[in-house]
């Protein structure tokens, strides 16, 4: 009896990348294991060996997207300046989306596989809410409302950029993003 074939982490990562791209464009209904395997340069046997099933592959794509996103947010150092920390989280949010646009769309796009029953249950929302709480304090309903406002601005700007709707060079778009957050953020936090 032949030994079971072993598959490495590089192949697993390629399968997740190819799957995230497929899901971001066509949703989970458009995810073909045969096409994913071909796109990663392997066979469907590898997909089943690494993930067990199509549903488990979809779950793994979502988990990978959340892990990559969380790594960007977790890399933001918390300082004595909550305003600077909040801006840094906004920059990390954008960078995560630019680094992994397919995973970003899996998490936040119209075909998202990661929609919790309430937006405030999303880990990225919680990181933002904690930073807002440090900056403005107050009762939880107010903190949550401020957080929704800021999240909407950050998400909207990132979504426009990923959609190719913002003009300029990469540097110009980054500068515009930060300038917008600095101008709009304080106004939103004042209510």
GROMACS .gro file of C-alpha atoms in nm:
model
  191
    1UNK     CA    1   0.000   0.000   0.000
    2UNK     CA    2   0.148   0.338  -0.099
    3UNK     CA    3   0.208   0.600   0.164
    4UNK     CA    4  -0.034   0.890   0.175
    5UNK     CA    5   0.106   1.189  -0.005
    6UNK     CA    6   0.213   1.479   0.214
    7UNK     CA    7   0.139   1.836   0.119
    8UNK     CA    8   0.331   2.134   0.254
    9UNK     CA    9   0.235   2.472   0.395
   10UNK     CA   10   0.329   2.649   0.071
   11UNK     CA   11   0.069   2.447  -0.118
   12UNK     CA   12  -0.188   2.510   0.155
   13UNK     CA   13  -0.123   2.883   0.129
   14UNK     CA   14  -0.148   2.877  -0.252
   15UNK     CA   15  -0.480   2.695  -0.229
   16UNK     CA   16  -0.609   2.956   0.018
   17UNK     CA   17  -0.490   3.241  -0.205
   18UNK     CA   18  -0.649   3.094  -0.519
   19UNK     CA   19  -0.970   3.016  -0.327
   20UNK     CA   20  -0.990   3.368  -0.182
   21UNK     CA   21  -0.961   3.513  -0.530
   22UNK     CA   22  -1.236   3.285  -0.661
   23UNK     CA   23  -1.469   3.361  -0.369
   24UNK     CA   24  -1.407   3.735  -0.392
   25UNK     CA   25  -1.513   3.732  -0.758
   26UNK     CA   26  -1.784   3.467  -0.771
   27UNK     CA   27  -1.887   3.395  -0.414
   28UNK     CA   28  -1.879   3.053  -0.256
   29UNK     CA   29  -2.124   2.922  -0.516
   30UNK     CA   30  -1.862   2.986  -0.784
   31UNK     CA   31  -1.586   2.800  -0.600
   32UNK     CA   32  -1.481   2.500  -0.806
   33UNK     CA   33  -1.234   2.268  -0.635
   34UNK     CA   34  -1.106   2.152  -0.971
   35UNK     CA   35  -1.037   2.514  -1.078
   36UNK     CA   36  -0.878   2.597  -0.741
   37UNK     CA   37  -0.652   2.293  -0.761
   38UNK     CA   38  -0.550   2.376  -1.118
   39UNK     CA   39  -0.485   2.739  -1.021
   40UNK     CA   40  -0.257   2.624  -0.739
   41UNK     CA   41  -0.079   2.373  -0.961
   42UNK     CA   42  -0.206   2.062  -0.787
   43UNK     CA   43  -0.495   1.816  -0.784
   44UNK     CA   44  -0.825   1.800  -0.600
   45UNK     CA   45  -0.673   1.517  -0.393
   46UNK     CA   46  -0.448   1.780  -0.233
   47UNK     CA   47  -0.749   1.999  -0.154
   48UNK     CA   48  -0.924   1.709   0.019
   49UNK     CA   49  -0.607   1.599   0.198
   50UNK     CA   50  -0.541   1.949   0.334
   51UNK     CA   51  -0.895   2.068   0.402
   52UNK     CA   52  -1.123   1.765   0.402
   53UNK     CA   53  -1.409   1.919   0.209
   54UNK     CA   54  -1.519   2.219   0.009
   55UNK     CA   55  -1.698   2.363   0.314
   56UNK     CA   56  -1.386   2.327   0.526
   57UNK     CA   57  -1.184   2.500   0.255
   58UNK     CA   58  -1.427   2.793   0.263
   59UNK     CA   59  -1.400   2.807   0.643
   60UNK     CA   60  -1.020   2.800   0.614
   61UNK     CA   61  -1.025   3.089   0.366
   62UNK     CA   62  -1.232   3.297   0.608
   63UNK     CA   63  -1.007   3.204   0.901
   64UNK     CA   64  -0.696   3.291   0.698
   65UNK     CA   65  -0.843   3.627   0.599
   66UNK     CA   66  -0.926   3.707   0.961
   67UNK     CA   67  -0.580   3.598   1.075
   68UNK     CA   68  -0.405   3.814   0.817
   69UNK     CA   69  -0.626   4.110   0.900
   70UNK     CA   70  -0.575   4.064   1.274
   71UNK     CA   71  -0.197   4.045   1.225
   72UNK     CA   72  -0.201   4.392   1.068
   73UNK     CA   73  -0.410   4.537   1.349
   74UNK     CA   74  -0.213   4.357   1.621
   75UNK     CA   75   0.111   4.500   1.481
   76UNK     CA   76  -0.005   4.851   1.575
   77UNK     CA   77   0.173   4.946   1.895
   78UNK     CA   78  -0.043   5.094   2.165
   79UNK     CA   79   0.111   5.417   2.294
   80UNK     CA   80   0.018   5.689   2.539
   81UNK     CA   81  -0.155   5.878   2.254
   82UNK     CA   82  -0.496   5.719   2.181
   83UNK     CA   83  -0.555   5.952   1.883
   84UNK     CA   84  -0.232   5.846   1.716
   85UNK     CA   85  -0.314   5.483   1.793
   86UNK     CA   86  -0.655   5.517   1.632
   87UNK     CA   87  -0.500   5.671   1.319
   88UNK     CA   88  -0.241   5.391   1.311
   89UNK     CA   89  -0.521   5.134   1.323
   90UNK     CA   90  -0.685   5.306   1.028
   91UNK     CA   91  -0.358   5.289   0.835
   92UNK     CA   92  -0.318   4.921   0.926
   93UNK     CA   93  -0.675   4.853   0.809
   94UNK     CA   94  -0.595   5.002   0.469
   95UNK     CA   95  -0.261   4.822   0.442
   96UNK     CA   96  -0.422   4.489   0.518
   97UNK     CA   97  -0.672   4.544   0.238
   98UNK     CA   98  -0.399   4.644  -0.008
   99UNK     CA   99  -0.176   4.352   0.089
  100UNK     CA  100  -0.455   4.093   0.062
  101UNK     CA  101  -0.738   4.240  -0.148
  102UNK     CA  102  -0.902   3.904  -0.217
  103UNK     CA  103  -0.911   3.813   0.149
  104UNK     CA  104  -1.041   4.161   0.229
  105UNK     CA  105  -1.329   4.107  -0.015
  106UNK     CA  106  -1.397   3.764   0.132
  107UNK     CA  107  -1.431   3.928   0.474
  108UNK     CA  108  -1.608   4.252   0.380
  109UNK     CA  109  -1.737   4.229   0.025
  110UNK     CA  110  -2.088   4.155  -0.092
  111UNK     CA  111  -2.001   3.786  -0.111
  112UNK     CA  112  -1.849   3.779   0.237
  113UNK     CA  113  -1.820   3.444   0.407
  114UNK     CA  114  -1.750   3.611   0.743
  115UNK     CA  115  -2.070   3.797   0.821
  116UNK     CA  116  -2.142   3.778   1.193
  117UNK     CA  117  -2.497   3.831   1.309
  118UNK     CA  118  -2.400   4.178   1.436
  119UNK     CA  119  -2.116   4.395   1.295
  120UNK     CA  120  -1.986   4.463   1.646
  121UNK     CA  121  -1.907   4.092   1.677
  122UNK     CA  122  -1.643   4.125   1.405
  123UNK     CA  123  -1.290   4.122   1.550
  124UNK     CA  124  -1.184   4.424   1.346
  125UNK     CA  125  -1.479   4.622   1.478
  126UNK     CA  126  -1.382   4.532   1.833
  127UNK     CA  127  -1.024   4.653   1.784
  128UNK     CA  128  -1.154   4.984   1.653
  129UNK     CA  129  -1.411   5.013   1.931
  130UNK     CA  130  -1.143   4.962   2.196
  131UNK     CA  131  -0.932   5.239   2.042
  132UNK     CA  132  -1.234   5.472   2.026
  133UNK     CA  133  -1.318   5.393   2.389
  134UNK     CA  134  -0.964   5.493   2.492
  135UNK     CA  135  -0.999   5.822   2.308
  136UNK     CA  136  -1.350   5.937   2.391
  137UNK     CA  137  -1.473   5.720   2.677
  138UNK     CA  138  -1.838   5.757   2.769
  139UNK     CA  139  -2.122   5.509   2.773
  140UNK     CA  140  -2.094   5.199   2.556
  141UNK     CA  141  -2.379   5.294   2.319
  142UNK     CA  142  -2.197   5.622   2.239
  143UNK     CA  143  -1.863   5.446   2.188
  144UNK     CA  144  -2.028   5.194   1.957
  145UNK     CA  145  -2.199   5.470   1.755
  146UNK     CA  146  -1.870   5.660   1.716
  147UNK     CA  147  -1.705   5.337   1.608
  148UNK     CA  148  -1.968   5.273   1.340
  149UNK     CA  149  -1.908   5.619   1.199
  150UNK     CA  150  -1.531   5.578   1.182
  151UNK     CA  151  -1.552   5.224   1.046
  152UNK     CA  152  -1.784   5.345   0.771
  153UNK     CA  153  -1.536   5.611   0.661
  154UNK     CA  154  -1.235   5.379   0.672
  155UNK     CA  155  -1.416   5.098   0.495
  156UNK     CA  156  -1.559   5.333   0.233
  157UNK     CA  157  -1.222   5.485   0.149
  158UNK     CA  158  -1.056   5.144   0.128
  159UNK     CA  159  -1.338   5.003  -0.084
  160UNK     CA  160  -1.312   5.295  -0.327
  161UNK     CA  161  -0.937   5.248  -0.355
  162UNK     CA  162  -0.962   4.874  -0.413
  163UNK     CA  163  -1.225   4.941  -0.678
  164UNK     CA  164  -0.980   5.166  -0.865
  165UNK     CA  165  -1.200   5.471  -0.810
  166UNK     CA  166  -0.943   5.694  -0.641
  167UNK     CA  167  -0.701   5.879  -0.870
  168UNK     CA  168  -0.332   5.935  -0.810
  169UNK     CA  169  -0.021   5.738  -0.734
  170UNK     CA  170   0.003   5.494  -0.446
  171UNK     CA  171   0.169   5.767  -0.236
  172UNK     CA  172  -0.096   6.024  -0.327
  173UNK     CA  173  -0.376   5.784  -0.235
  174UNK     CA  174  -0.206   5.702   0.097
  175UNK     CA  175  -0.159   6.071   0.175
  176UNK     CA  176  -0.522   6.145   0.083
  177UNK     CA  177  -0.641   5.859   0.303
  178UNK     CA  178  -0.450   5.983   0.608
  179UNK     CA  179  -0.553   6.346   0.546
  180UNK     CA  180  -0.917   6.238   0.524
  181UNK     CA  181  -0.898   6.040   0.847
  182UNK     CA  182  -0.734   6.334   1.024
  183UNK     CA  183  -0.997   6.577   0.897
  184UNK     CA  184  -1.309   6.363   0.932
  185UNK     CA  185  -1.221   6.148   1.234
  186UNK     CA  186  -1.231   6.419   1.500
  187UNK     CA  187  -1.559   6.558   1.365
  188UNK     CA  188  -1.718   6.214   1.378
  189UNK     CA  189  -1.599   6.158   1.732
  190UNK     CA  190  -1.753   6.486   1.844
  191UNK     CA  191  -2.086   6.358   1.714
   0.00000   0.00000   0.00000
